[in-house]
């Protein structure tokens, strides 16, 4: 009876919570897909293929295949015990890859806003160091995966596989630091460059898709750190990891679509900038007196 009350029931509740979270992330992706589909058709599908287009399709559609695999991994109890660790590593190794790609676009956004050689050098150094640190912590994390033997495999499947939460907290901390730095830079640069153009479509995108998205991701990172560090049950370590994984590509792809939408609409009447956005065969005109024609270029 003690095992049932103290181990089995709490463990199954944690497993159910993780299943619900994974299912919610898939529902979030589906909702975002249909919400942005009309804009995607006009801004991506009908345009020439480019490097950013390829990155867009990876960020947009890879999670659609990947997120269900998290749900199946957590839900199924028929996976052989010896296969749990290899499948877990193979399944989760793409998480830092997708987050790194999404953050690369966000770093590029700050580069475009700043148009400064010193800032560009800093952004490259910051990004490279943070990505190396993330992958280093991820590799160490994988080496310390272990099975909670007291959780019966017939009930928990591969859900009894855990690792040292300090490494995942470190990854969340790096991502959080990146998001906070980018949010501050976005606020400062957008205010300095576009203080006279607050009502323009481009400026609204800088505020909403820039600062707003950065802050949202920072909040999720903070919650992940708190859950990972403070919750006494190690089975809750991955509860919100998929949420963060899902939000990064969603926010990044929405930002790309919104920028293209402004480019294709021609911006507002008091803006002046010539811009070649990704996937466009011709140069679209967005007018913004604070920038030069070369300031915002996607290829």
PDB file of C-alpha atoms in Angstrom, residues 26 32 44 106 110 141 159 161 180-181 188 204 238-239 241 267 291:
ATOM      1  CA  UNK A  26       0.842  19.692 -30.607  1.00  0.00           C
ATOM      2  CA  UNK A  32      -0.674  28.390 -35.110  1.00  0.00           C
ATOM      3  CA  UNK A  44       6.391  31.949 -48.643  1.00  0.00           C
ATOM      4  CA  UNK A 106      16.496  36.382 -33.458  1.00  0.00           C
ATOM      5  CA  UNK A 110      19.220  42.486 -33.666  1.00  0.00           C
ATOM      6  CA  UNK A 141      23.316  15.475 -19.697  1.00  0.00           C
ATOM      7  CA  UNK A 159       9.048   7.581 -18.331  1.00  0.00           C
ATOM      8  CA  UNK A 161      14.392   7.602 -17.422  1.00  0.00           C
ATOM      9  CA  UNK A 180      16.927  38.856 -21.916  1.00  0.00           C
ATOM     10  CA  UNK A 181      19.945  40.353 -23.701  1.00  0.00           C
ATOM     11  CA  UNK A 188      17.163  50.115 -26.998  1.00  0.00           C
ATOM     12  CA  UNK A 204       4.773  47.694 -34.505  1.00  0.00           C
ATOM     13  CA  UNK A 238      10.844  17.731 -18.572  1.00  0.00           C
ATOM     14  CA  UNK A 239       7.282  18.938 -17.954  1.00  0.00           C
ATOM     15  CA  UNK A 241      10.679  21.503 -21.944  1.00  0.00           C
ATOM     16  CA  UNK A 267       4.853  49.870 -45.502  1.00  0.00           C
ATOM     17  CA  UNK A 291      17.557  53.191 -42.418  1.00  0.00           C
TER      18      UNK A 291
END
